[in-house]
Coordinates of C-alpha atoms in Angstrom, one line a residue:
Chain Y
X1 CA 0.0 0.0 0.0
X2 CA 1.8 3.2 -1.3
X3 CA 0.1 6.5 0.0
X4 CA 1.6 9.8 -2.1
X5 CA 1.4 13.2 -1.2
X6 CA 3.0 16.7 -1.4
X7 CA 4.4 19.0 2.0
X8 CA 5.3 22.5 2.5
X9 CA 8.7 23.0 3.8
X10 CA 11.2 25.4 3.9
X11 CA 8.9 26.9 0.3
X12 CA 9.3 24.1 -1.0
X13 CA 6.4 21.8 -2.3
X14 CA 8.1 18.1 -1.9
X15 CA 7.2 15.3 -3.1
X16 CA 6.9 11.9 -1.2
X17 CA 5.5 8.5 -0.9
X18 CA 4.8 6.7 2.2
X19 CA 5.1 2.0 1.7
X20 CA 3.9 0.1 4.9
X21 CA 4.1 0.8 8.4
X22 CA 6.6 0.9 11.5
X23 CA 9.6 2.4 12.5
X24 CA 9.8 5.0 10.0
X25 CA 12.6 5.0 7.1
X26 CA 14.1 7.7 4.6
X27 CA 15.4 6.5 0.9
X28 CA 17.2 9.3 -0.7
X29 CA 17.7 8.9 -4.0
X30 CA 20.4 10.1 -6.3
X31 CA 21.1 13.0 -8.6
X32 CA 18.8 13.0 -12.1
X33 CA 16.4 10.1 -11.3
X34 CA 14.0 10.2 -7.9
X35 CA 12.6 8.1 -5.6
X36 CA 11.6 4.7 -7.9
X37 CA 15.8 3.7 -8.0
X38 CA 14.2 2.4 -4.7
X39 CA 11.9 0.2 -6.3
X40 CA 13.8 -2.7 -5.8
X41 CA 14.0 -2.4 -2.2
X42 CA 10.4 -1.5 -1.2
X43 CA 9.1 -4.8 -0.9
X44 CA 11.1 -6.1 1.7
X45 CA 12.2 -2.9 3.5
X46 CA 8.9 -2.0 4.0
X47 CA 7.6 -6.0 5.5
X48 CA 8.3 -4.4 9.0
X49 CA 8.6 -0.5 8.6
X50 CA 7.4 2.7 7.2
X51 CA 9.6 3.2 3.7
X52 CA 9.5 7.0 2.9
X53 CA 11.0 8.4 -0.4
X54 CA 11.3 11.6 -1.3
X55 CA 11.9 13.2 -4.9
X56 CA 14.5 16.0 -3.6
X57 CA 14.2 19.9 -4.9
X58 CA 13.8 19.9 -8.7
X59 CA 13.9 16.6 -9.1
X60 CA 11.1 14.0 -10.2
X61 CA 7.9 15.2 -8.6
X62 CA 8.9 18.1 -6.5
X63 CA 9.1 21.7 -8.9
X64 CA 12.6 23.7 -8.7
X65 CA 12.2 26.9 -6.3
X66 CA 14.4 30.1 -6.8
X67 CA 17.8 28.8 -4.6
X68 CA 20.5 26.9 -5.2
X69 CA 20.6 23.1 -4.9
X70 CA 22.9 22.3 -2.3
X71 CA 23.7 19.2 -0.1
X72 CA 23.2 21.1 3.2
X73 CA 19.5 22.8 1.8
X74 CA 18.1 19.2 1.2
X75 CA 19.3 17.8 4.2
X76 CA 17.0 20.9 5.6
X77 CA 14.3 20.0 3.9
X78 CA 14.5 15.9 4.9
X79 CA 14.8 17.4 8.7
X80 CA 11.5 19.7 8.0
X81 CA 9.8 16.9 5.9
X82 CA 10.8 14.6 9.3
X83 CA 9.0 17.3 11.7
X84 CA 6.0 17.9 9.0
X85 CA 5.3 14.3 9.3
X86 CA 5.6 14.6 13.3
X87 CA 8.8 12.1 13.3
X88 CA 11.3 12.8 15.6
X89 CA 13.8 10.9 14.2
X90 CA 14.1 7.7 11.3
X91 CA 16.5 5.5 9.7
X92 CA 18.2 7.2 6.4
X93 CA 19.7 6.0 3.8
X94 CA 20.7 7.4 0.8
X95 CA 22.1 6.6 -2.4
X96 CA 25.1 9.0 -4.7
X97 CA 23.7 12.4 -4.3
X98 CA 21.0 11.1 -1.6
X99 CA 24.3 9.4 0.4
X100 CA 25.4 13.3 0.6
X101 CA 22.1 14.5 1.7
X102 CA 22.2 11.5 4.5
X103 CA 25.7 12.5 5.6
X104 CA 24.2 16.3 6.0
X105 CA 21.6 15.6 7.5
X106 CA 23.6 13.2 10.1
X107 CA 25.7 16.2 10.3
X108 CA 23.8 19.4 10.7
X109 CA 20.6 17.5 12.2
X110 CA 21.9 14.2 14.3
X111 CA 19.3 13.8 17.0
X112 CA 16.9 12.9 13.6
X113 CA 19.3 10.2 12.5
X114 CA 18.9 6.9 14.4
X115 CA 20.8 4.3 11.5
X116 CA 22.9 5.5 8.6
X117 CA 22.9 3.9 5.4
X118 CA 25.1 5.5 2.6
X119 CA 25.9 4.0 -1.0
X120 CA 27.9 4.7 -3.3
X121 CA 28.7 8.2 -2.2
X122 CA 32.1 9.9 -1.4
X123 CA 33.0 12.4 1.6
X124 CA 34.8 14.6 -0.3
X125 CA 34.7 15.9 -3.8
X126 CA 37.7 14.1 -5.0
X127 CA 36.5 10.7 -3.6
X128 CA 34.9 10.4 -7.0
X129 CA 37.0 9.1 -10.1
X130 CA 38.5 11.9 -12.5
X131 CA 36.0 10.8 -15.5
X132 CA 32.4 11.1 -13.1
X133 CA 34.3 14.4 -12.1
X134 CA 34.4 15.1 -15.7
X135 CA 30.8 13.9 -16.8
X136 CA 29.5 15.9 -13.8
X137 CA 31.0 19.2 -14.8
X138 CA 29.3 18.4 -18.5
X139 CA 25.9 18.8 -17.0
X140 CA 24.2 22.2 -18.6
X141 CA 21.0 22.7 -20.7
X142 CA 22.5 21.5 -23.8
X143 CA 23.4 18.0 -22.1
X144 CA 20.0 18.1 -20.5
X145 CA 18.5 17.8 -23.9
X146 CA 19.1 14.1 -23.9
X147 CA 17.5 13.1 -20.9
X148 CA 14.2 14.0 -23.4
X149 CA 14.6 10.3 -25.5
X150 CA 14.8 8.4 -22.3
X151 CA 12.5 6.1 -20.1
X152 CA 13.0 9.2 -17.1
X153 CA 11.4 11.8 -18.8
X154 CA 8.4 9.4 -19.7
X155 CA 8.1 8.7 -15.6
X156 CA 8.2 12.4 -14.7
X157 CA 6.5 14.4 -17.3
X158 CA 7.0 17.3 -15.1
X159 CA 10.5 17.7 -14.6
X160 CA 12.2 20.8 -16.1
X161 CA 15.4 19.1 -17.2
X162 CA 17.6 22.2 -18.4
X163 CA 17.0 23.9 -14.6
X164 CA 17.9 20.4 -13.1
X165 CA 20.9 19.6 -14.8
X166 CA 22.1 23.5 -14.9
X167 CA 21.7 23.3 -11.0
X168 CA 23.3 19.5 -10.7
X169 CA 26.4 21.1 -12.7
X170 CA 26.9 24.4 -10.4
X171 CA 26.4 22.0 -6.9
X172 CA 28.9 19.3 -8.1
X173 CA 31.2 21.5 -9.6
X174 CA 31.9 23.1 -6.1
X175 CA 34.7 21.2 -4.2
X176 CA 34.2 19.9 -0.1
X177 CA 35.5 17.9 2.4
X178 CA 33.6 16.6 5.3
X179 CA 35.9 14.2 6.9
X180 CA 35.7 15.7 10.1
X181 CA 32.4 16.4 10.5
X182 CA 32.0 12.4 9.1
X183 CA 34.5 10.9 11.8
X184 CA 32.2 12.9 14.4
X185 CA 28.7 11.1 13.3
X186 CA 28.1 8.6 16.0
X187 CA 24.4 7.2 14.4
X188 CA 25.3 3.4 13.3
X189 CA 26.0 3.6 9.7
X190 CA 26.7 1.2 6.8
X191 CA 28.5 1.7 3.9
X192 CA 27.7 0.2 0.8
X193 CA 30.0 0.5 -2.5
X194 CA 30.2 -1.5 -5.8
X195 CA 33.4 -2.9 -6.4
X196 CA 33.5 -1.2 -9.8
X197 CA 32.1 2.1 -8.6
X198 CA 32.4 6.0 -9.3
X199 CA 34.2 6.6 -5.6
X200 CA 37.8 5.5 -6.3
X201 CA 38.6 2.1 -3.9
X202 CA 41.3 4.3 -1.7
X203 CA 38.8 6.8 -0.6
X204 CA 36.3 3.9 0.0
X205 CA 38.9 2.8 2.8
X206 CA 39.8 6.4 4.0
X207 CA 35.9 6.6 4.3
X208 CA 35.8 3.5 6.3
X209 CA 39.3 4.5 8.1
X210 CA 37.1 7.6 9.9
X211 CA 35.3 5.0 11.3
X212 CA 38.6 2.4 12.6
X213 CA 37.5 0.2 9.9
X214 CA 40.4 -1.7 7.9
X215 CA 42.1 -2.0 11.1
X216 CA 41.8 -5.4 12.4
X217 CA 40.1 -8.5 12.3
X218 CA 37.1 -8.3 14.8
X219 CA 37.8 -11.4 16.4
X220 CA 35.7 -14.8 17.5
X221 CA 33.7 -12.3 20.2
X222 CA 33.1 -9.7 17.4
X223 CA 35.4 -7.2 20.1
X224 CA 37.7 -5.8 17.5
X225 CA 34.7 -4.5 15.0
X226 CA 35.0 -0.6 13.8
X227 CA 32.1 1.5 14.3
X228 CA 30.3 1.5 11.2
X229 CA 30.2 -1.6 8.9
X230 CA 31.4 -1.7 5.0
X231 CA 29.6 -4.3 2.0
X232 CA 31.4 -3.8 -1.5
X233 CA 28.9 -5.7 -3.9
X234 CA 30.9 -7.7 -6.8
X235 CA 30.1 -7.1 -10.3
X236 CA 28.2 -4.4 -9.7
X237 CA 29.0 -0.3 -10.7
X238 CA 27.6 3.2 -9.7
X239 CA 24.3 3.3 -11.8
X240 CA 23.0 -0.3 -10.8
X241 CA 24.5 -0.8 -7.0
X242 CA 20.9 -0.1 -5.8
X243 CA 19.5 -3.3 -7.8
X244 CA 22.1 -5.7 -6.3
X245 CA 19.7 -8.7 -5.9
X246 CA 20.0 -9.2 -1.5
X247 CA 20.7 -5.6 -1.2
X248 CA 17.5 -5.3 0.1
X249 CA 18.3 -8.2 2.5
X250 CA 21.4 -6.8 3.4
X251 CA 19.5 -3.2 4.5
X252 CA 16.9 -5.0 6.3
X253 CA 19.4 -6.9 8.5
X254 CA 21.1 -4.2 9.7
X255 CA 18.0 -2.3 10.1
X256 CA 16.3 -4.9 12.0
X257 CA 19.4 -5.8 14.2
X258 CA 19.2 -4.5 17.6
X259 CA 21.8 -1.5 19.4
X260 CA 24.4 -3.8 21.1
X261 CA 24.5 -5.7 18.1
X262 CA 24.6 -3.4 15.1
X263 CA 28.3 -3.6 14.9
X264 CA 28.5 -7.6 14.4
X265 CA 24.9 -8.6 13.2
X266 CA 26.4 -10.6 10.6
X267 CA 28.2 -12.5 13.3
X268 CA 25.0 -13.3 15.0
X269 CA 23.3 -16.0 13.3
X270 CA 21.0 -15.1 10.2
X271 CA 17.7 -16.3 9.1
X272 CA 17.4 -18.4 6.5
X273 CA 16.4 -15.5 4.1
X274 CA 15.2 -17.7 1.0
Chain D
X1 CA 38.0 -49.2 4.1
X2 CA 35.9 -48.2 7.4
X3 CA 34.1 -45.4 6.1
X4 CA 33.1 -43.2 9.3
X5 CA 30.5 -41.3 6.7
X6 CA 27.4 -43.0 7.6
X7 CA 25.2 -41.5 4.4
X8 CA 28.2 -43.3 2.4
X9 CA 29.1 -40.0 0.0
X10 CA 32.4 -40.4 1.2
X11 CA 35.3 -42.2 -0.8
X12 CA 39.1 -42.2 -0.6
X13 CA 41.5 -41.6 -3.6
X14 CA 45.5 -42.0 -3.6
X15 CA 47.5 -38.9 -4.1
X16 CA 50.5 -38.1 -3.8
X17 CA 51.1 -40.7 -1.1
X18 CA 47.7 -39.1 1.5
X19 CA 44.6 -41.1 1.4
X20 CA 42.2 -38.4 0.5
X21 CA 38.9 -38.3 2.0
X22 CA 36.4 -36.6 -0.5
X23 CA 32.5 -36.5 -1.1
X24 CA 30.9 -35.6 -4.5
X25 CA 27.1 -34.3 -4.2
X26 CA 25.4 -32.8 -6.4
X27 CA 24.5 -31.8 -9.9
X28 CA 25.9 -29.4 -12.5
X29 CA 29.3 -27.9 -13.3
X30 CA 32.0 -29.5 -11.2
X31 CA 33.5 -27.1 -8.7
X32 CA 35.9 -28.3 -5.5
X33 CA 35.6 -26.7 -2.4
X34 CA 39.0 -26.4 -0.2
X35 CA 38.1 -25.8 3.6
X36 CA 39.9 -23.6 6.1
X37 CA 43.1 -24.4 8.5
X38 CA 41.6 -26.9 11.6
X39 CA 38.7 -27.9 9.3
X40 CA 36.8 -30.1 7.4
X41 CA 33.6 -31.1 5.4
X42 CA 31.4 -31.1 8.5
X43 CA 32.7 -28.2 9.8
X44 CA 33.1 -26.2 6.7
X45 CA 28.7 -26.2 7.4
X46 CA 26.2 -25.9 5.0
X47 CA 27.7 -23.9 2.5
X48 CA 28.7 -27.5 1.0
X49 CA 24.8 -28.7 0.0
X50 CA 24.1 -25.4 -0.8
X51 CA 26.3 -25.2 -3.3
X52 CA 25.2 -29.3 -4.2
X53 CA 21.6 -27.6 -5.5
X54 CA 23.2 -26.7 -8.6
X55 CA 27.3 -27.8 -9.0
X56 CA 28.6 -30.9 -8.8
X57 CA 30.4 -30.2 -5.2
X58 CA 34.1 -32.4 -5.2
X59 CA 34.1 -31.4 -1.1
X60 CA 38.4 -32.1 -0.1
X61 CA 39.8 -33.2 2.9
X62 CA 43.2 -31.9 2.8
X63 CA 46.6 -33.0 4.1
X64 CA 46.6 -34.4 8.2
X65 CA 42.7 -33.0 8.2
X66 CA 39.5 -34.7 8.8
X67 CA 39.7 -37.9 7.4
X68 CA 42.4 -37.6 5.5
X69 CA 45.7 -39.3 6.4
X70 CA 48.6 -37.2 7.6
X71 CA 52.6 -37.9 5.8
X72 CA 55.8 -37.2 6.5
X73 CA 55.7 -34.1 4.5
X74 CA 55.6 -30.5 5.9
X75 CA 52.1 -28.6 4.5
X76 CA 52.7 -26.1 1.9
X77 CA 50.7 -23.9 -0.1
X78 CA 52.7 -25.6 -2.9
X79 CA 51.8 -29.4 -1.4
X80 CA 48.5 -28.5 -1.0
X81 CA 47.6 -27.1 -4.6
X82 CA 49.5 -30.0 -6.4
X83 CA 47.6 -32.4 -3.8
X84 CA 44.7 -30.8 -5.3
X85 CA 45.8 -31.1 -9.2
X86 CA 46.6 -34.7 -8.1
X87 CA 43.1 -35.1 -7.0
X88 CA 41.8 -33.8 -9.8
X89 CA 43.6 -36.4 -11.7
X90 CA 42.8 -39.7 -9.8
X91 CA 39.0 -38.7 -10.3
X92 CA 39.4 -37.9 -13.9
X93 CA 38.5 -33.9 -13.3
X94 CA 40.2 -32.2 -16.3
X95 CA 38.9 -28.6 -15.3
X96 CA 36.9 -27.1 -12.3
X97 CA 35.6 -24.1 -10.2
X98 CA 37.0 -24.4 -7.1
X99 CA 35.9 -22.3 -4.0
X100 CA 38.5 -22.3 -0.7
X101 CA 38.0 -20.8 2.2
X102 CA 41.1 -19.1 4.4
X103 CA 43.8 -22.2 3.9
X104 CA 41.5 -23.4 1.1
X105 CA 41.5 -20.2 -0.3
X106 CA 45.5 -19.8 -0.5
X107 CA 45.4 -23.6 -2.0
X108 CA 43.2 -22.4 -4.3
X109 CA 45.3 -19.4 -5.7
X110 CA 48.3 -21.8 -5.8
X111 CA 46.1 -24.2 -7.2
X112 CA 45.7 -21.6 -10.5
X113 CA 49.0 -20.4 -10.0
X114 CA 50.8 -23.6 -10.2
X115 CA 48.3 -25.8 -12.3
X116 CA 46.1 -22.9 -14.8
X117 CA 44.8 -25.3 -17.0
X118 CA 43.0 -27.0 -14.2
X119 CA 41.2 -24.1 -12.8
X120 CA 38.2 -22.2 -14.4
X121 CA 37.2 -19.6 -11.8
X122 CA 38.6 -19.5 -8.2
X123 CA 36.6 -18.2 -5.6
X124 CA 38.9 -16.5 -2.9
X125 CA 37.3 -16.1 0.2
X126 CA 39.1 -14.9 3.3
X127 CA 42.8 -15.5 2.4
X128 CA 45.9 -13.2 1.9
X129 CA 48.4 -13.4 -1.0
X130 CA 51.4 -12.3 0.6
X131 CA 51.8 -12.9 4.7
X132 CA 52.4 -9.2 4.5
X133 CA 48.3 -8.7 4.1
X134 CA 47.4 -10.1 7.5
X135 CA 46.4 -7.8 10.3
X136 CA 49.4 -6.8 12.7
X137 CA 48.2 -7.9 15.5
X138 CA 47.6 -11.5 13.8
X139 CA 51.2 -11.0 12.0
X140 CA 52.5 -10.9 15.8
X141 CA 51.2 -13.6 17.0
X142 CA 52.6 -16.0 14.1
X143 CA 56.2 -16.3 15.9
X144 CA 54.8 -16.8 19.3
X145 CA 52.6 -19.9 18.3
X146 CA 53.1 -22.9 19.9
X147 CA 51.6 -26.2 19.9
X148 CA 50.2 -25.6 23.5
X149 CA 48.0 -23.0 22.3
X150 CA 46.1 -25.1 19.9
X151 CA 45.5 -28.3 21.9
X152 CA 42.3 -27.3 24.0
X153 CA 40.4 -25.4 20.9
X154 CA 37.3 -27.1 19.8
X155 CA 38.4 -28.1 16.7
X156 CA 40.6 -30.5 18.5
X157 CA 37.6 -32.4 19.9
X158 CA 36.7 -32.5 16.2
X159 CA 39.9 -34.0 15.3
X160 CA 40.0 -36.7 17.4
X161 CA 36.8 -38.0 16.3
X162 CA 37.5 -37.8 12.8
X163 CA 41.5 -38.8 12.2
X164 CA 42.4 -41.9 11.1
X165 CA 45.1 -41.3 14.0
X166 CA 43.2 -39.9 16.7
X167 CA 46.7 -39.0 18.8
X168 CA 48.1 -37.2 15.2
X169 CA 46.5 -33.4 16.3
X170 CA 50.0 -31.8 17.6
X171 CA 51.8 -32.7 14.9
X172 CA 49.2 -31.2 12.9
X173 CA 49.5 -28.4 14.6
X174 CA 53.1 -28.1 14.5
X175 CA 53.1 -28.5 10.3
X176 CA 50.1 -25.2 10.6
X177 CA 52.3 -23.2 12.8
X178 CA 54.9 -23.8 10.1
X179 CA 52.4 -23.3 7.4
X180 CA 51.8 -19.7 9.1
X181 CA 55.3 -18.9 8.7
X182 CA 55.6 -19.9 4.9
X183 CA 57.3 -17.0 3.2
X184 CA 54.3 -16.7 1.0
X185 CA 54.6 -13.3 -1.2
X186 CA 52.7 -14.5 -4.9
X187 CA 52.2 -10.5 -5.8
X188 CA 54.2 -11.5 -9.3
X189 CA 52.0 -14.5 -10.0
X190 CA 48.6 -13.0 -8.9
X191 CA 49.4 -9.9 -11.3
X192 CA 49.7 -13.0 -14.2
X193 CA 46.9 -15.2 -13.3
X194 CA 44.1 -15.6 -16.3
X195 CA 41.7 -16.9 -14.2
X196 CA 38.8 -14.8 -12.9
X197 CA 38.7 -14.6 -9.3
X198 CA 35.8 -13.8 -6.9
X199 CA 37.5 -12.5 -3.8
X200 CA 35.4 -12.2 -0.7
X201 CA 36.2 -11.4 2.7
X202 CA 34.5 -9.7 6.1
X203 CA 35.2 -6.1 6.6
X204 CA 36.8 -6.9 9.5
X205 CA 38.7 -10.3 8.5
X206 CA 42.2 -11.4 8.9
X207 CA 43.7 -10.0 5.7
X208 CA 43.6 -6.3 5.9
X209 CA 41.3 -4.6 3.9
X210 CA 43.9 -2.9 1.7
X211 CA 45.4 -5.9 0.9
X212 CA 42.4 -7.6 -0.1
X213 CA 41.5 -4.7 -2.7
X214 CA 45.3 -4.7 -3.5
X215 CA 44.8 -8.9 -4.7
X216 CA 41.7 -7.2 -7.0
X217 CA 43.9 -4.6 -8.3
X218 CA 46.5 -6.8 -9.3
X219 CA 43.8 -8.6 -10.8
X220 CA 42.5 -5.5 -13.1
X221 CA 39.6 -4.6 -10.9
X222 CA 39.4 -1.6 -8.7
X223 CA 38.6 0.8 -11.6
X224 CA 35.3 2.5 -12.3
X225 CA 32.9 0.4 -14.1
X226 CA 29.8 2.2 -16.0
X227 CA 27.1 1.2 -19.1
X228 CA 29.5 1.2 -21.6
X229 CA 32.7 -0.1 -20.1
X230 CA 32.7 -3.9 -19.6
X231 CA 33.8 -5.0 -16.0
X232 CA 37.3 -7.2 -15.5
X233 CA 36.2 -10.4 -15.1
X234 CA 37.3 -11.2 -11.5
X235 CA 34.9 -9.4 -8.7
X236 CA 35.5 -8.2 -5.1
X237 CA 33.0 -8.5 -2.3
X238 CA 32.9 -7.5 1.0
X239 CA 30.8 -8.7 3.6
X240 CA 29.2 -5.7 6.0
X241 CA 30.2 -6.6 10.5
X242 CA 32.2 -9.8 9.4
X243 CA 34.9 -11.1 10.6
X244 CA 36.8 -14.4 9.2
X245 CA 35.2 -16.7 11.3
X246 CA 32.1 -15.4 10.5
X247 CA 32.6 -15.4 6.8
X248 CA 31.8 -18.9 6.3
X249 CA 29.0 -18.8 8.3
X250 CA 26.9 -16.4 5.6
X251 CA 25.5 -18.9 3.3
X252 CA 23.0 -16.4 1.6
X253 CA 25.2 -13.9 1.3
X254 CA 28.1 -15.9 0.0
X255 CA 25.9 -17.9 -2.5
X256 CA 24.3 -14.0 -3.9
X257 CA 27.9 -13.1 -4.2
X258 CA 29.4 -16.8 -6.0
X259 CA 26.6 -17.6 -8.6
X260 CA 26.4 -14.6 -10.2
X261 CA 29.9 -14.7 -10.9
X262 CA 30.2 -18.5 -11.7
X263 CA 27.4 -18.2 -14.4
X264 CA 28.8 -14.7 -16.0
X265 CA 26.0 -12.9 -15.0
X266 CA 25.7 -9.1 -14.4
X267 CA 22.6 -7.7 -12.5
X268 CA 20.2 -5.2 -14.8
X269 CA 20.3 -1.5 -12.9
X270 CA 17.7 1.0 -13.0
X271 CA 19.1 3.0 -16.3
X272 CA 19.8 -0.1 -17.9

């Protein structure tokens, strides 16, 4: 049962869809496409808990307003979208440019943030290979012009391309660095990369590094385990990480695994997930 | 021959002067799995008849384990792979998959390293290519092994019920402390293997984490992958709060991550 509606925050009129019920849950999707890159995962995320996405400012859904898309004003919005829907806090996870809004909002808003999810995303501008550096700094109105032919523009009619892609250009064309304010987040977070992804492997370990991961073995008692957990998916790259076939199984288990446990739960025994 | 395999999968072959303990289950593709340092079929769990749903599973008892007769040889990575291509031999196995784990997984590598022809793709899981790669603290603790340490684990309980010479465990453990200390550095040969490799370990495994993404860079991976750019043919997975016992232990997960890889196939994505 999928329940869609818009909310007013911060002027903007955002779109989102609600998927079950329980303990509520934020999918944030990446730049270009919206919210159904989730598709995959809905089913099964949302067995036991309340599966929010969101189509993020001027994207899918939810109209461009007159202001600059940055990582810091979406997280905002999530955090006003959170209080709209009377939440106090959720699980996040986000996916590319979603995985920047979850680190933001786990940043500038961390009492929202109970578990942290991020894919495929970087924590600083050069965590991404030179050539996604280089195809992000060709997004302008003329490159837009392509998106017009594909399946995307048939699933959201009402998206306004040229502003979209002009704004994606200007935010990802501006450098940052937020290992510090990373290494400070304390919410339990996963990391999830493919192993042929757009964030180069060495700043996949620095990223886990900030957490004392790639340190040691944890150890029969699980002792030694870093603070946040990493899953590299094989055979996978950037555009299709999200539609790894257990990735939803993978999400649900640390999701479902309770506090003392979050940092082994794939030490404790599983359930047979077939 | 007693065989102390009641369901009577079990047989022995002769190589290379061991009595080698194997079972065969299964249908499909043939693929050998290699267990782990202290184990064997049983305890390598149910990974084995998972994997017997859709390959024909050659399950190994290697040298002084489980079932399988100890010599007067020391364990090598070397010993173990040719025991292997031996193996492969007696049964009449030109070619195979094979899947170790830890020990296994080293065998493996040599296995492809030293025999290529026999191997079609290797499936690496939780092992180190140079004794450089394993975590300090377990790099310490290699020259302060003894024998002493090993005898009241519960995989000598295991041992005694299963060895064809119950009283054999410290001299097994005496030829793995040795094995620990094996010069092994195969950086040179990794960086010339054909074979495609899975590699798979816990985020928080023995091998360090950069020296399990070094193995897949010598390998070709560890570059960015998108539409148009085909993949390198081995893959690297890592399992999210896992250690290297744990590993084993993941059936789903490791299945997800090994048939994809054995059958060549690449997941659609949402652009796709």
């Amino acid at each position: 049962m999928k329940k869609s509606n818009y909310a007013s925050v911060n002027g903007l009129k955002i779109y989102y869809e609600i998927h079950g019920s329980g303990k509520p849950l934020f999918l944030l999707h990446g730049g270009v496409s919206a919210g159904e890159v989730f598709d995959p995962l809905i089913p099964t995320l949302s067995e036991n808990r309340q599966v929010i996405t969101v189509h993020l400012q001027a994207h899918g859904r939810t109209a461009d307003i007159d202001r600059p898309l940055s990582f810091e004003f979406m997280a905002d919005d999530i955090a006003a979208l959170m209080e709209y829907l009377n939440l106090e806090s959720a699980d996040i996870m986000g996916y590319s440019l979603g995985g920047g809004v979850a680190l933001q909002i786990a940043i500038r808003h961390p009492e929202t943030v109970q578990k942290l999810i991020v894919t495929s995303t970087p924590v600083k501008r050069n965590g991404w290979y030179p050539e996604v550096l280089e195809g992000m700094a060709q997004m302008n109105p003329q490159t837009a012009k392509e998106m017009k032919q594909t399946p995307l523009a048939k699933l959201y009619p009402e998206a306004n391309w040229e502003v979209l892609f002009t704004k994606l250009g200007n935010l990802l064309k501006q450098d940052y660095n937020w290992s510090n304010e990373v290494a400070m987040i304390k919410s339990p977070m996963m990391m999830i990369f493919a192993d042929a992804d757009g964030v180069r492997m060495t700043h996949i370990m620095e990223f886990f590094e900030l957490f004392g991961g790639g340190q040691q073995d944890a150890g029969l008692d699980g002792s030694g385990r870093p603070d946040a957990s990493l899953a590299i998916l094989p055979g996978m790259t950037h555009y299709n990480v999200i539609s790894y076939p257990p990735l939803a199984t993978m999400v649900k288990i640390f999701l479902d695994a309770s506090l003392p446990d979050v940092k082994m739960f794939y030490d404790a025994s599983l359930p047979d997930v077939e | 021959m007693v065989d102390k395999n009641k369901d009577d999968k079990g047989k022995y072959a002769n190589v290379n002067g061991l009595k080698m303990y194997y079972e065969v289950s299964g249908m499909g593709d043939p693929l050998i799995v290699l267990h782990g340092a202290y184990m064997n079929i049983i305890s390598m769990g149910e990974i084995i008849p998972k994997l017997a749903r859709i390959h024909k599973v050659y399950a190994l008892e290697l040298q002084g384990h489980g079932r399988t007769t100890d010599i007067d040889r020391p364990i090598t990575y070397p010993n173990l792979a040719d025991d292997v291509a031996a193996f492969m031999n007696a049964v009449g196995l030109s070619k195979a998959d094979v899947f170790g784990y830890s020990m296994g997984a080293i065998t493996g590598l040599q296995l492809a390293i030293r025999h290529p022809e026999k191997v079609n793709k290797l499936i690496f899981c939780s092992g180190a290519y140079d004794i450089e790669g394993w975590q300090p603290e377990f790099k310490n603790l290699i020259p302060q092994m003894t024998v002493e340490m090993f005898l009241n684990m519960p995989f000598a309980e295991d041992y005694r019920k299963l060895a064809p010479n119950p009283n054999g465990f410290p001299a097994l453990v005496e030829k793995l402390i040795a094995l620990e200390k094996e010069p092994m550095a195969l950086k040179e040969d990794v960086k010339k293997l054909k074979t495609p490799v899975l590699i798979i370990a816990g985020d928080a495994d023995g091998a360090t984490l950069e020296h399990t993404i070094a193995m897949f860079r010598l390998l070709g991976g560890g570059i960015m992958g998108d539409m148009d750019n085909p993949l390198p043919d081995s893959r690297l997975a890592i399992m999210p709060a896992t250690s290297h016992t744990a590993v084993i232990t993941q059936i789903d997960l490791l299945i997800a991550f090994i048939e994809p890889f054995l059958k060549g196939e690449m997941p659609k994505g949402f652009f796709e």
